[in-house]
Structure formats: C-alpha cells, structure tokens
Coordinates of C-alpha atoms in Angstrom, one line a residue:
Chain A
M188 CA 40.0 -2.2 -25.8
S189 CA 36.7 -2.3 -27.1
K190 CA 35.6 0.2 -24.6
Q191 CA 34.1 4.1 -25.1
I192 CA 35.4 6.6 -22.5
G193 CA 33.0 9.2 -21.9
D194 CA 32.0 12.3 -20.2
V195 CA 33.9 13.7 -16.9
I196 CA 32.2 11.9 -14.6
L197 CA 33.4 13.1 -11.2
D198 CA 35.4 16.6 -11.3
L199 CA 38.1 17.4 -8.6
Q200 CA 39.1 21.2 -8.2
N201 CA 41.2 22.5 -5.5
I202 CA 40.6 20.4 -3.1
S203 CA 42.8 20.7 0.1
L204 CA 42.1 18.8 3.3
R205 CA 44.1 19.3 6.6
F206 CA 43.7 17.6 10.0
G207 CA 44.5 20.5 12.6
G208 CA 48.2 21.4 11.1
V209 CA 48.5 18.5 9.2
K210 CA 47.7 19.2 5.6
A211 CA 46.9 15.3 3.9
L212 CA 45.7 17.4 0.5
T213 CA 47.1 20.2 -1.1
D214 CA 45.4 21.7 -4.2
I215 CA 44.6 19.1 -5.8
S216 CA 42.4 18.8 -9.0
F217 CA 41.5 16.1 -11.1
N218 CA 38.7 14.5 -12.5
V219 CA 37.6 10.5 -13.9
R220 CA 36.0 10.1 -17.0
E221 CA 33.1 7.7 -17.3
H222 CA 33.7 3.7 -18.1
E223 CA 37.7 4.2 -17.4
V224 CA 39.8 3.6 -15.5
R225 CA 41.7 5.5 -13.1
A226 CA 44.9 4.9 -10.5
I227 CA 45.9 6.7 -8.0
I228 CA 49.5 6.1 -7.2
G229 CA 52.1 7.5 -4.9
P230 CA 54.4 6.4 -1.9
N231 CA 52.9 5.9 1.5
G232 CA 51.8 8.9 2.9
A233 CA 51.3 10.8 0.5
G234 CA 46.8 11.4 0.7
K235 CA 45.9 8.5 -2.0
S236 CA 43.2 7.2 0.7
S237 CA 42.4 10.4 2.3
M238 CA 41.3 11.1 -1.8
L239 CA 38.7 8.0 -1.7
N240 CA 37.6 9.7 1.7
V241 CA 37.3 13.2 0.7
I242 CA 35.2 11.3 -2.7
N243 CA 32.6 9.2 -0.8
G244 CA 32.4 11.7 1.8
V245 CA 33.8 10.2 4.9
Y246 CA 36.0 12.9 5.0
H247 CA 35.5 17.0 4.3
P248 CA 38.0 19.0 2.8
Q249 CA 37.8 22.8 3.7
D250 CA 38.5 23.8 0.6
G251 CA 38.1 23.2 -3.3
K252 CA 35.1 21.2 -5.2
I253 CA 33.5 17.8 -5.8
F254 CA 31.0 18.1 -9.0
F255 CA 29.3 14.6 -9.4
R256 CA 27.7 14.5 -12.7
G257 CA 27.8 17.7 -13.4
E258 CA 26.3 18.9 -9.6
E259 CA 28.3 20.2 -7.0
R260 CA 28.0 18.2 -3.9
K261 CA 27.9 19.9 -0.7
A262 CA 28.0 18.6 3.5
M263 CA 27.5 15.2 1.5
Q264 CA 27.8 11.8 3.6
P265 CA 29.3 8.6 3.0
H266 CA 25.6 7.1 3.3
M267 CA 24.8 10.0 0.7
A268 CA 27.4 8.8 -1.3
A269 CA 26.7 5.3 -1.7
A270 CA 23.2 6.6 -2.8
Q271 CA 24.7 8.2 -4.9
G272 CA 26.7 5.4 -6.8
I273 CA 29.6 5.5 -5.0
A274 CA 31.3 2.4 -3.6
R275 CA 34.2 1.6 -2.5
T276 CA 36.1 -1.4 -1.1
F277 CA 39.2 -1.1 2.0
Q278 CA 42.7 -1.1 2.2
N279 CA 42.4 -3.5 5.6
I280 CA 39.4 -4.9 4.8
A281 CA 36.4 -4.2 6.4
L282 CA 34.0 -6.9 6.0
F283 CA 31.6 -7.9 8.6
K284 CA 32.7 -10.7 10.4
G285 CA 30.0 -12.0 12.4
M286 CA 28.0 -12.3 9.1
S287 CA 28.5 -15.4 6.2
V288 CA 29.4 -14.6 2.9
L289 CA 26.2 -14.1 1.8
D290 CA 25.3 -11.8 4.4
N291 CA 28.0 -9.7 3.7
I292 CA 27.3 -9.2 0.1
M293 CA 23.6 -8.9 0.9
T294 CA 24.2 -5.8 3.0
G295 CA 25.4 -4.3 -0.4
R296 CA 21.1 -4.3 -1.7
N297 CA 20.6 -2.2 1.5
L298 CA 19.6 0.8 -0.5
Q299 CA 17.4 -0.8 -3.2
M300 CA 15.4 -2.9 -0.7
K301 CA 12.2 -0.6 0.2
S302 CA 10.4 -2.7 2.5
N303 CA 9.6 -1.9 6.4
L304 CA 10.7 -2.8 9.0
L305 CA 7.1 -4.3 10.1
M306 CA 6.4 -6.8 6.7
Q307 CA 10.2 -7.7 7.4
A308 CA 9.4 -9.1 10.7
L309 CA 6.4 -11.1 9.6
W310 CA 8.8 -11.9 6.5
W311 CA 5.3 -10.9 4.8
G312 CA 4.5 -11.3 0.9
P313 CA 6.3 -8.1 0.1
A314 CA 9.2 -8.4 2.1
R315 CA 9.6 -12.1 1.3
N316 CA 9.4 -11.5 -2.2
E317 CA 12.0 -8.6 -1.8
E318 CA 14.6 -10.3 0.1
L319 CA 14.7 -13.4 -2.3
K320 CA 14.7 -11.1 -5.5
H321 CA 18.4 -9.4 -4.0
R322 CA 19.2 -13.1 -3.1
A323 CA 18.8 -14.0 -6.9
R324 CA 20.6 -10.6 -7.9
V325 CA 23.7 -11.9 -5.1
E326 CA 24.0 -14.8 -6.5
E327 CA 24.6 -13.4 -9.6
I328 CA 27.6 -11.7 -8.0
I329 CA 28.5 -14.8 -6.4
D330 CA 29.0 -16.2 -9.4
F331 CA 30.5 -13.7 -10.9
L332 CA 33.5 -14.1 -8.4
E333 CA 33.8 -17.3 -8.2
I334 CA 33.0 -18.2 -4.7
Q335 CA 30.0 -20.1 -4.8
H336 CA 31.7 -23.0 -2.6
I337 CA 31.5 -20.4 0.4
R338 CA 28.6 -18.4 0.5
K339 CA 27.9 -19.9 3.9
T340 CA 30.9 -19.7 5.5
P341 CA 31.7 -16.4 7.8
V342 CA 33.9 -14.1 6.5
G343 CA 36.2 -14.4 10.1
R344 CA 37.2 -17.6 9.1
L345 CA 38.2 -17.4 4.9
P346 CA 41.6 -16.6 3.8
Y347 CA 42.5 -12.9 3.2
G348 CA 42.7 -13.1 -0.6
L349 CA 38.9 -14.8 -0.4
Q350 CA 37.7 -11.8 2.3
K351 CA 39.0 -9.1 -0.7
R352 CA 37.1 -10.7 -3.0
V353 CA 34.2 -10.6 -0.9
D354 CA 34.9 -7.1 -0.7
L355 CA 34.6 -6.0 -4.1
G356 CA 31.4 -8.2 -3.6
R357 CA 29.7 -6.3 -1.5
A358 CA 30.9 -3.3 -3.1
L359 CA 29.3 -4.4 -7.1
A360 CA 26.0 -5.1 -5.2
M361 CA 25.5 -1.8 -5.1
E362 CA 25.7 -1.6 -8.5
P363 CA 27.8 1.6 -8.7
K364 CA 28.7 4.5 -11.0
I365 CA 31.9 4.2 -9.6
L366 CA 33.9 1.7 -7.6
L367 CA 36.3 3.1 -5.6
L368 CA 39.0 0.5 -5.0
D369 CA 41.8 1.3 -1.8
E370 CA 44.6 -1.2 -2.8
P371 CA 42.8 -4.0 -3.8
M372 CA 46.5 -6.4 -4.5
A373 CA 48.1 -5.6 -1.4
G374 CA 49.4 -8.8 -0.1
M375 CA 48.1 -11.2 -3.0
N376 CA 50.4 -13.8 -4.2
V377 CA 50.9 -13.4 -8.1
E378 CA 47.8 -15.3 -8.8
E379 CA 45.4 -13.7 -6.6
K380 CA 47.1 -10.1 -8.1
Q381 CA 45.9 -12.5 -12.1
D382 CA 42.8 -12.9 -10.5
M383 CA 41.7 -9.4 -8.7
C384 CA 43.2 -7.9 -12.0
R385 CA 40.9 -10.2 -14.8
F386 CA 37.4 -9.1 -11.8
I387 CA 38.4 -5.7 -12.5
L388 CA 38.5 -5.4 -15.8
D389 CA 35.4 -7.7 -16.2
V390 CA 33.6 -5.2 -14.5
N391 CA 34.4 -2.3 -16.2
D392 CA 34.1 -3.8 -19.3
Q393 CA 30.9 -6.0 -18.3
F394 CA 29.4 -3.5 -16.2
G395 CA 30.4 -0.4 -17.3
T396 CA 31.9 0.5 -13.8
T397 CA 33.9 3.3 -14.1
I398 CA 37.1 2.5 -11.9
V399 CA 39.6 4.6 -9.1
L400 CA 41.7 2.6 -7.4
I401 CA 45.3 3.0 -5.7
E402 CA 47.5 0.8 -5.7
H403 CA 51.1 0.4 -4.9
D404 CA 52.0 -2.8 -7.7
M405 CA 53.5 -0.6 -11.0
G406 CA 53.4 -3.2 -12.8
V407 CA 49.5 -4.1 -12.5
V408 CA 48.8 -0.1 -12.6
M409 CA 50.5 0.8 -15.8
D410 CA 48.5 -2.2 -17.1
I411 CA 45.1 -1.7 -16.2
S412 CA 44.6 1.7 -16.3
D413 CA 43.6 4.1 -18.8
R414 CA 44.9 7.4 -16.8
V415 CA 47.0 7.5 -13.6
V416 CA 47.2 10.8 -11.3
V417 CA 50.8 10.6 -8.6
L418 CA 50.7 12.3 -5.5
D419 CA 53.3 13.2 -3.0
Y420 CA 53.0 14.6 0.5
G421 CA 49.8 16.0 -0.3
K422 CA 50.4 17.5 -3.8
K423 CA 49.6 16.8 -7.6
I424 CA 52.7 15.4 -9.7
G425 CA 51.8 14.1 -12.2
D426 CA 48.4 13.2 -14.4
G427 CA 48.6 11.4 -17.9
I428 CA 48.5 7.8 -19.8
P429 CA 50.7 5.0 -17.8
D430 CA 53.7 6.2 -20.1
E431 CA 53.2 9.9 -19.8
V432 CA 53.6 9.4 -15.7
R433 CA 56.4 6.8 -16.4
S434 CA 58.8 8.9 -18.6
S435 CA 57.9 12.1 -16.0
P436 CA 61.1 13.0 -14.0
E437 CA 59.0 14.6 -11.2
V438 CA 57.5 10.7 -10.6
I439 CA 60.7 8.8 -10.7
K440 CA 62.3 11.8 -8.4
A441 CA 59.0 10.9 -5.9
Y442 CA 59.5 7.5 -5.9
L443 CA 63.8 6.7 -6.6
G444 CA 64.8 9.4 -4.6
A445 CA 66.6 12.5 -6.5
G446 CA 70.0 11.1 -6.6
H447 CA 68.9 9.6 -10.1
Chain B
M688 CA 26.1 -39.5 14.0
I689 CA 21.9 -38.6 15.0
Y690 CA 21.3 -37.3 11.9
R691 CA 22.4 -36.3 8.3
E692 CA 21.2 -33.7 5.2
N693 CA 21.7 -36.1 2.5
G694 CA 19.5 -35.7 -0.5
Q695 CA 18.4 -32.6 0.5
F696 CA 18.3 -30.6 -2.5
K697 CA 16.8 -26.5 -2.5
T698 CA 16.0 -25.5 -6.3
S699 CA 14.6 -22.7 -5.6
Y700 CA 16.0 -19.2 -3.3
G701 CA 12.7 -19.1 -1.1
A702 CA 13.0 -22.9 0.2
D703 CA 17.6 -22.3 0.5
Q704 CA 16.5 -19.3 2.9
Q705 CA 13.6 -20.9 5.4
I706 CA 14.3 -20.8 9.2
F707 CA 16.1 -24.4 9.5
P708 CA 17.1 -25.3 5.9
I709 CA 17.4 -28.8 7.2
A710 CA 14.0 -31.2 7.2
Q711 CA 15.0 -32.9 10.4
D712 CA 15.6 -30.0 12.4
R713 CA 12.3 -28.5 10.8
W714 CA 10.5 -31.7 12.2
A715 CA 12.5 -31.7 15.9
V716 CA 11.4 -27.9 16.6
L717 CA 8.3 -28.1 15.7
A718 CA 7.8 -31.8 17.8
I719 CA 9.2 -28.9 21.0
I720 CA 6.8 -26.8 20.2
A721 CA 4.2 -29.5 20.2
F722 CA 5.4 -30.9 23.1
A723 CA 5.7 -27.9 25.0
F724 CA 2.2 -27.3 24.3
I725 CA 0.1 -30.7 25.2
G726 CA 2.6 -32.2 26.9
V727 CA 4.1 -29.9 29.4
P728 CA 0.9 -28.8 31.0
L729 CA -0.4 -32.5 31.4
L730 CA 3.0 -32.9 33.2
A731 CA 4.5 -30.3 35.3
D732 CA 2.7 -29.2 38.8
E733 CA 2.0 -26.3 40.0
Y734 CA 4.8 -25.2 41.7
M735 CA 7.1 -26.3 37.8
F736 CA 5.3 -23.5 36.7
R737 CA 5.2 -21.0 39.3
A738 CA 9.1 -20.9 40.0
I739 CA 10.4 -22.5 36.5
L740 CA 8.6 -22.5 33.4
I741 CA 6.8 -19.3 33.8
P742 CA 9.9 -17.1 34.6
F743 CA 11.8 -18.6 32.3
L744 CA 9.6 -17.7 29.6
I745 CA 9.4 -14.2 30.4
L746 CA 12.8 -13.8 30.8
S747 CA 13.0 -15.5 28.0
L748 CA 11.5 -13.2 26.1
A749 CA 13.3 -10.2 27.7
A750 CA 16.6 -11.9 26.9
L751 CA 15.8 -12.4 23.2
G752 CA 15.2 -8.5 22.9
V753 CA 18.3 -7.9 24.7
N754 CA 20.2 -10.0 22.5
L755 CA 18.3 -7.8 19.4
L756 CA 20.5 -4.6 21.1
V757 CA 23.3 -6.3 22.5
G758 CA 23.7 -9.4 20.3
Y759 CA 23.2 -8.4 16.9
C760 CA 23.1 -4.4 17.4
G761 CA 26.3 -4.3 18.8
Q762 CA 25.1 -1.6 21.4
I763 CA 25.5 -2.6 25.4
T764 CA 22.6 -1.6 27.4
L765 CA 22.5 -1.7 31.3
G766 CA 18.5 -0.2 31.7
A767 CA 17.2 -2.9 30.4
G768 CA 15.1 -3.6 33.4
A769 CA 14.1 0.5 33.5
F770 CA 12.3 -0.8 30.4
M771 CA 10.7 -4.1 31.9
A772 CA 9.7 -1.4 34.4
I773 CA 8.1 0.9 31.9
G774 CA 6.6 -1.9 29.6
A775 CA 5.0 -2.8 33.0
Y776 CA 3.5 0.4 34.4
A777 CA 2.8 1.7 30.8
A778 CA 0.8 -1.2 30.3
Y779 CA -0.6 -1.1 33.9
N780 CA -1.7 2.5 33.1
F781 CA -3.3 1.9 29.9
L782 CA -5.3 -0.9 31.4
I783 CA -7.1 0.7 34.7
R784 CA -7.5 3.8 32.7
I785 CA -8.9 3.4 29.9
D786 CA -12.2 1.8 29.6
G787 CA -12.8 -2.3 27.9
M788 CA -9.0 -2.1 27.0
P789 CA -8.4 -5.5 25.8
L790 CA -4.9 -7.5 27.3
L791 CA -3.5 -7.1 24.3
G792 CA -4.3 -3.8 23.6
A793 CA -2.8 -3.6 27.0
L794 CA 0.6 -5.0 26.5
I795 CA 1.4 -3.8 23.0
L796 CA 0.6 -0.7 24.3
G797 CA 3.3 -1.0 27.2
G798 CA 5.9 -2.4 24.8
L799 CA 5.1 0.7 22.4
T800 CA 5.9 3.2 25.1
S801 CA 8.9 1.5 26.0
A802 CA 9.9 1.1 22.5
A803 CA 9.6 5.3 22.7
M804 CA 11.9 5.4 26.0
G805 CA 14.5 3.0 24.1
I806 CA 14.8 5.2 21.1
L807 CA 14.7 8.5 23.6
F808 CA 17.5 6.8 25.5
G809 CA 19.2 5.2 22.9
I810 CA 20.2 8.9 21.1
P811 CA 23.3 8.9 23.4
S812 CA 23.8 5.1 21.3
L813 CA 25.0 7.7 18.3
R814 CA 27.5 9.6 19.9
V815 CA 29.1 7.3 22.4
R816 CA 29.7 3.5 22.6
G817 CA 31.0 1.1 25.0
L818 CA 31.7 1.1 28.5
Y819 CA 30.3 5.0 28.1
L820 CA 26.9 4.0 26.8
A821 CA 26.5 1.6 28.9
V822 CA 26.8 4.4 31.4
A823 CA 24.9 5.7 29.7
T824 CA 22.2 3.9 29.6
L825 CA 22.0 2.5 33.8
A826 CA 21.0 6.6 34.0
A827 CA 18.0 5.6 32.4
Q828 CA 17.9 2.5 34.9
F829 CA 18.1 5.4 37.7
F830 CA 15.9 7.4 36.7
W831 CA 13.2 5.5 36.0
D832 CA 13.5 3.5 39.1
W833 CA 13.3 6.6 40.6
A834 CA 10.1 8.1 39.1
F835 CA 8.2 5.2 39.7
L836 CA 8.9 4.7 42.7
R837 CA 8.2 8.6 43.7
I838 CA 5.7 9.9 40.9
K839 CA 1.9 8.5 42.2
W840 CA 0.7 9.3 39.0
F841 CA 2.2 5.9 37.6
T842 CA 1.2 3.6 40.2
N843 CA -1.9 5.0 40.3
D844 CA -1.8 7.0 43.9
S845 CA -1.6 3.6 45.5
S846 CA -0.7 4.1 49.4
S847 CA 1.4 1.6 48.9
G848 CA 3.0 1.9 46.7
S849 CA 2.3 -1.5 44.7
V850 CA 0.5 -2.3 42.1
S851 CA -1.7 -5.0 40.9
V852 CA -4.2 -6.7 38.1
S853 CA -6.4 -9.3 38.3
N854 CA -9.0 -10.7 35.9
L855 CA -6.6 -11.8 32.6
D856 CA -9.1 -11.6 29.6
F857 CA -7.1 -12.7 27.0
F858 CA -10.5 -12.5 24.1
G859 CA -12.9 -13.7 26.4
W860 CA -10.2 -16.5 27.6
T861 CA -9.4 -16.2 31.9
I862 CA -6.0 -16.7 32.5
D863 CA -6.2 -17.6 36.1
A864 CA -5.0 -20.8 36.7
P865 CA -1.0 -21.5 36.6
A866 CA -1.0 -24.2 33.0
E867 CA -3.2 -21.0 31.7
K868 CA -0.9 -19.0 32.3
Y869 CA 1.9 -21.2 31.4
L870 CA 0.4 -21.7 27.7
F871 CA 0.0 -17.9 26.8
C872 CA 3.6 -16.8 28.1
L873 CA 4.3 -20.2 25.6
G874 CA 2.2 -18.4 22.6
M875 CA 4.0 -15.1 23.3
L876 CA 7.3 -16.4 23.0
V877 CA 6.4 -18.4 20.3
V878 CA 4.9 -15.5 18.0
F879 CA 7.9 -12.9 19.3
G880 CA 10.6 -16.0 18.7
L881 CA 9.7 -15.5 15.0
L882 CA 9.5 -11.7 14.6
A883 CA 12.6 -11.6 16.0
K884 CA 14.2 -14.2 13.7
N885 CA 12.2 -12.7 10.5
M886 CA 14.2 -9.6 11.7
T887 CA 17.7 -10.7 12.2
R888 CA 17.2 -12.9 8.5
A889 CA 16.2 -9.8 6.7
S890 CA 17.8 -6.2 5.6
I891 CA 17.0 -5.1 9.2
G892 CA 18.8 -7.6 10.9
R893 CA 21.5 -7.2 8.3
Q894 CA 22.1 -3.4 9.1
W895 CA 22.1 -4.3 12.9
M896 CA 24.9 -6.8 12.4
A897 CA 27.2 -4.5 9.9
I898 CA 26.8 -1.5 12.1
R899 CA 27.9 -4.0 15.0
D900 CA 31.1 -5.3 12.9
M901 CA 32.3 -2.6 11.2
D902 CA 30.5 0.7 11.4
V903 CA 32.5 2.9 9.0
A904 CA 31.9 0.3 6.2
A905 CA 28.6 0.2 6.9
E906 CA 28.0 3.8 6.4
V907 CA 30.3 4.0 3.5
I908 CA 27.8 1.1 2.1
G909 CA 24.7 3.1 2.3
I910 CA 23.7 2.2 6.0
R911 CA 22.1 5.3 7.8
P912 CA 23.7 4.5 11.2
M913 CA 21.4 6.6 12.8
W914 CA 18.2 5.0 11.5
A915 CA 19.7 1.3 12.1
K916 CA 20.8 2.1 16.3
L917 CA 17.2 3.6 16.9
S918 CA 15.5 1.4 15.2
A919 CA 17.6 -1.4 17.7
F920 CA 17.1 0.2 20.7
A921 CA 13.2 0.5 19.3
V922 CA 12.6 -3.0 18.6
S923 CA 14.5 -4.8 21.6
S924 CA 12.3 -2.2 24.2
F925 CA 9.1 -2.9 22.8
F926 CA 10.6 -7.2 23.5
V927 CA 12.0 -6.0 27.1
G928 CA 8.5 -3.4 27.6
V929 CA 6.0 -6.9 26.5
A930 CA 8.3 -9.0 28.8
G931 CA 8.1 -6.8 31.6
A932 CA 4.0 -6.5 31.3
M933 CA 3.7 -10.1 31.4
W934 CA 6.1 -9.9 34.1
G935 CA 3.9 -7.6 35.7
F936 CA 0.5 -8.8 35.1
V937 CA 0.7 -13.0 34.4
H938 CA 3.9 -14.1 36.7
L939 CA 3.9 -11.7 39.6
G940 CA 0.2 -10.4 39.7
S941 CA 0.8 -6.8 42.3
W942 CA 4.3 -5.7 41.6
E943 CA 6.6 -2.9 43.2
P944 CA 9.1 -1.1 41.3
A945 CA 11.8 -3.0 42.9
A946 CA 10.8 -6.1 40.7
F947 CA 12.9 -4.3 38.3
S948 CA 16.1 -2.8 39.9
V949 CA 19.3 -3.0 38.2
D950 CA 19.9 -6.0 39.4
R951 CA 17.5 -7.3 36.7
S952 CA 18.8 -5.8 33.9
F953 CA 22.5 -7.3 35.0
Q954 CA 20.4 -10.5 35.1
L955 CA 19.2 -9.9 31.8
L956 CA 23.0 -8.8 30.3
F957 CA 24.3 -12.0 31.7
M958 CA 22.1 -14.3 30.1
V959 CA 22.4 -13.0 27.2
I960 CA 26.3 -13.0 27.2
I961 CA 26.5 -17.1 28.9
G962 CA 23.6 -18.4 26.4
G963 CA 25.3 -16.1 23.3
L964 CA 25.8 -12.6 21.7
G965 CA 24.0 -12.5 18.5
S966 CA 21.8 -15.9 18.7
I967 CA 18.4 -16.4 19.1
V968 CA 18.2 -19.8 20.9
G969 CA 20.6 -18.3 23.2
S970 CA 18.1 -16.3 24.3
F971 CA 16.7 -19.2 25.4
F972 CA 20.0 -21.0 26.8
G973 CA 20.4 -18.3 28.5
A974 CA 17.1 -17.6 30.2
A975 CA 17.2 -21.0 30.7
F976 CA 21.0 -21.1 32.5
I977 CA 20.1 -18.4 34.8
V978 CA 16.7 -19.5 36.1
I979 CA 16.7 -22.8 36.1
L980 CA 20.1 -23.6 36.9
P981 CA 20.1 -22.5 41.1
I982 CA 16.5 -23.9 41.8
F983 CA 18.4 -27.0 40.5
L984 CA 20.9 -26.8 42.5
N985 CA 18.8 -25.9 45.4
Q986 CA 16.8 -29.3 44.9
M987 CA 19.6 -31.8 43.7
L988 CA 22.0 -30.9 46.3
P989 CA 20.3 -32.1 49.7
A990 CA 19.3 -35.3 47.7
L991 CA 23.2 -35.6 46.4
G992 CA 24.4 -35.0 50.7
G993 CA 21.5 -37.5 51.5
L994 CA 23.8 -40.2 48.7
F995 CA 26.2 -40.1 50.7
G996 CA 24.9 -39.9 53.6
V997 CA 25.7 -36.2 54.6
S998 CA 23.1 -34.1 55.2
I999 CA 23.5 -30.3 54.2
S1000 CA 21.8 -28.1 55.7
T1001 CA 19.5 -25.2 53.8
A1002 CA 22.1 -22.3 55.3
A1003 CA 24.7 -24.8 53.3
V1004 CA 22.6 -25.7 50.0
S1005 CA 22.1 -22.0 49.7
H1006 CA 25.7 -20.9 49.8
A1007 CA 27.1 -24.1 47.8
E1008 CA 24.2 -23.1 45.2
L1009 CA 26.0 -19.4 44.6
I1010 CA 29.4 -21.2 44.6
I1011 CA 28.8 -23.7 42.0
F1012 CA 26.3 -21.2 39.8
G1013 CA 29.5 -18.7 40.3
V1014 CA 31.8 -21.5 38.7
L1015 CA 29.8 -22.6 36.2
I1016 CA 29.4 -19.1 34.9
V1017 CA 33.1 -19.1 34.9
F1018 CA 33.7 -22.7 33.2
F1019 CA 31.4 -22.4 30.6
L1020 CA 32.8 -18.8 29.8
I1021 CA 36.3 -20.3 29.7
V1022 CA 34.9 -23.2 27.4
E1023 CA 33.3 -21.0 24.8
P1024 CA 33.6 -17.0 25.5
H1025 CA 30.8 -17.1 22.6
G1026 CA 28.6 -18.4 24.6
L1027 CA 26.3 -21.8 25.2
A1028 CA 24.5 -21.3 21.5
R1029 CA 28.3 -21.3 19.8
L1030 CA 28.7 -24.6 22.1
W1031 CA 25.6 -25.6 20.7
A1032 CA 26.8 -25.1 17.4
T1033 CA 30.0 -26.8 16.8
S1034 CA 28.5 -29.4 19.1
K1035 CA 25.6 -29.7 16.1
E1036 CA 28.7 -29.4 13.0
K1037 CA 30.9 -32.2 15.1
L1038 CA 27.6 -34.4 14.9
R1039 CA 27.3 -33.8 11.3
L1040 CA 30.3 -35.7 10.6
W1041 CA 31.0 -38.0 13.3
P1042 CA 32.6 -40.3 13.2
F1043 CA 34.7 -38.9 10.4
P1044 CA 37.4 -36.5 11.2
H1045 CA 36.8 -34.0 8.0

C-alpha cells in the first residue's frame, strides 16, 4: 500500500472501566497511528464497544490516561470528542429514522455550521449560503457512497445494508481525523461486505482518515487492517500485525477454547 | 392524476432546497394565501370571523409552536396553556406600563418573556423524558394558573381579576372590525409559518430532529443536547406566547386566567397529535379539525335531521356533537397514527402515480 503510516495520534494507557462491580475493561493500553486501519477484535462481551465508547467520551474510565494528538484528555463529553475530530458509526444502526438520507448526512456537518438561529429562521443570506455550501459537500459524500438515488428517502424505509452506508456517510460528513466503526459489516451479505470494505479502504486511502474498526469477520479484519488488538474478558491478549495475531496461542485459545 | 413535476429539473442546490420544489405546489400555495387575504374578507360574515376563522388562525399559531417542541424535538409538554398565558399577561403589562409601546412590540416582548420562561421550565428536560417530562411541564401550568389568579400585580390590580385591551393600533392601522382582526392574524400566521419552516429545514431543525430520533447518536455527532432542547423550548414558547397574546388582545379583548387553563394545553397537544407530529401543515390541519369540526357538526346535525323529517333538540345536538367528534378522533388515529398530515402526504404520493400502481 502506498499510504504512509504516521505518528501515534491516539494513545490509550492503562484504561480500566467498571460498571459497579463489573469490570468491562482492565488495564488496557494500545495506540493508534495516523492513517492506519486499526482493528479491535475479540469474542462477544470482550469490551470492544466499551473501548470505542471510552475513545469518544460516552464512557469515562476510572483509571488510565488517553492522549489524543499528544494532549491528555479529561472529562470528555461526546460532543467535545466530535469537535476534536472523532467520528463513529454504531453497531445497531443509530440513524435519525424520521429524517431523509440527505438530512441525516447534513447533521454530520452541524459542527461546521456557524450561522445563528435568527439568521436560519429568516433563511437570510449567510445562513442560506452556508446551507448550500454544506449541501454541496454532502453531495460529494453521497456520490462517494453511491447512494444518489435514495437521497430524499426517509432512512427508516431503507434496507439494512444501505442504512449502514448512510451511517458511514454521516460520520464522514464530519471530516473526522479518526473514524470509529463499530461492526460496519455485521449482518451483511458477501456483496454488501465487499462494497463496505471498498468504502473503508477508499476513505483511508483518499482522505487519509485513521480508522479504528471492530469486526467479527476474520477474513475482512485480516485483509484490511494494518494492526490488530485482541481483547478477551476486558483484557488485552494480543496486539500486532494480522499475521502475528493469527498465530498467537493466546488468541487461538480465546477464540477456539483450550483444547485446540 | 392531478399534476406531475415532469420536465422540472433542478440545476442548483438552492432550487432543490426551496420550500415547495414542485412548481404546481408553489402556485397552489400562493393562490391559497392570496385567496385568504383577498377572497375570504369579501365572502365571510362576522360570525365566520369571530367564531371560526380568528380562533383557527391563532390556535394554528399556538399549535405550530407546540409542534416545534413536541413534533420536531420530541419533548412532550402539557404546559402550552401556561405559556399562552405568560405571553398574554406579559404583553398586557408591557402595553399598559410602558408609554407608547406599539402593539407589535408588546406581542414580541410577550413572546420573549414566554421564551425565557420556556427555557426555565425546559430545564427538567435535560434530566427526564417522556411522561415524566409531561408531568414536569404540568407544574408550569399549575404554577402560572395560580400566579395570574393570585398575584394582583400581573392583572394591574383589577378587582375582578380580568384584564382587557382595546384600541389595537398596528403602526397607525386601527384593528377593530372582525375582518381587520382576521387579516392581522393571518399576516402573523403567514410570517411565523415561514419562520418555522425555515428553522425546520436548517441546521437548528436538524438538531432538534436528531435529538428526537436518537439522542445518543446526536451527541456523538457533535450536537449539544442542552442547546438543542432549550432552544426548542425557547422557540416553541415564543410562538405559543405570541399566540397567547393575540388570543387575549385580538380574539377575546378581555380575559381571565381561566382562558388559558390546562384544558387549553390538552387541546393544543391533541391538535398536534391529530394533525401530525413533526409537520408544519399538520399543525394547521389539527387546529382546523379541533376548532372547525365541532361547529360544523353543530350546524350540520339539525339540517341533516330536517332532511329526514326528524327535529333534533339543541341538547341532543350538543351530545351528538361530542360523540361524533370523539369517534372521529379515534377513527383518524386508527387510520393514520401519524396524523392528518401523513394522510395528506400519502394521498399526494399516490395521486402522483395514479392511475398506475408503481
């Protein structure tokens, strides 16, 4: 691959997260480098989604430090993480069901829209220009994801595969530095998975977006990711390039049981 | 088939983001507004204005405000009547206590006072939702009912507790005759309708709908829930407050706190639910349904009875009116739980294709 993997952009050190007595994450450290595709894998309940929620500020870990672009983050709210350039998609599609595809993706531009409420109510010059400028940008994303034909359709009426694509589009509209993808290919057939892989690799390649990905399809993970971190019961049991991880005895044990 | 948008191609995003992208829709709406401004004043009589048209216009405005909050932002409220009252009494106090206060200034200041109170009573929405929020907003209703009844300052120490406004003067235009009141209300509704539509198609409207549909995802995408919810409360209360001031000033002329009781809150909420949550035109449908239908039934039933040679007593008419009204509400909610606006949208979509199935 031609892309250049850069310096560490996100560094997680000794993260522990508890819900009451339940330990979701225990002492996990790993880092993400600029422009790479970083996969997080692990059996069900390993803490993968919790990990993403920690990264974008939905959960606050009790212990550990998070450095984003060299600065330590404290008491981060999700919208602040968004403002810093962390976008994500959801495992169970969390689109805005009552809104059209276009409006859903336009919400991703929200942080860049500066005109005030009164201007918007009057649809006055600057507000209108801003709206049209961002519409043009959103149309580029719609073209990129090949969903032109459904731009005015309410997302509630779309099939699952397309909804996943809109979810990706909404995150892309934020022009994020890091894109967190929570099982982008769950429940898809082979063709849809191929399309989605293509989009993910294109995003990574064309826009240089760093991608952190949770996925269960090992074929996909091993193919597209640069480095993989493996979690099991909230603990890190493997970290490295796909080949290393695949041959690690601990990882095999977690996935296949002790007997193998 | 009534009309098609064949051959209307959009070459700019501006053209695509008009309020009515289809030319025939645009002309039809302009024709309706022109008819409302020119035709109706020539045709309607005084009873029409006083009993039907003016209440319909003002309650449409209030329903529009409630719809912005409940339909677009998903925050349920049972305090709309209280915010109408705040708008009315605030505008009244601005008008009588400040010399030379113009009518429009009083209405807008009334609306702004209501907006400020909306923000205050919207704060619970940051913690609670659904039925619990409904109960919290009900507190606003009871508090302000009590305040306007007991705190004499609000009613300018009038002994009867009722206040009145006369000599409505709109920049030199004395609003006196029913037709003039109608035109004033219509003008206000058109302006506010346009403002509401612009907000709902802009970034603020998308923020509200995002909070309504999936608040966690909205936050992750960079929407601040506090700003989105409280701005919805403020804008909604502003609309409702202006409507309340107009209800007092233009429709009633003199009023007591009972004019804005909890019944009014429920009525506005029903309008929005029956008309269509999250739809501008739905607010008008809902207001029309609730204001006009009972009067229509009241007039029509004796005539219908006369047709079959049965004379129906006045008491029977008023009972039948309530029964039929209730049945129709249930009927419409079963046929289309998303309200009359959705029924309208679906039939428009079907007519677009008719007579072909696809």
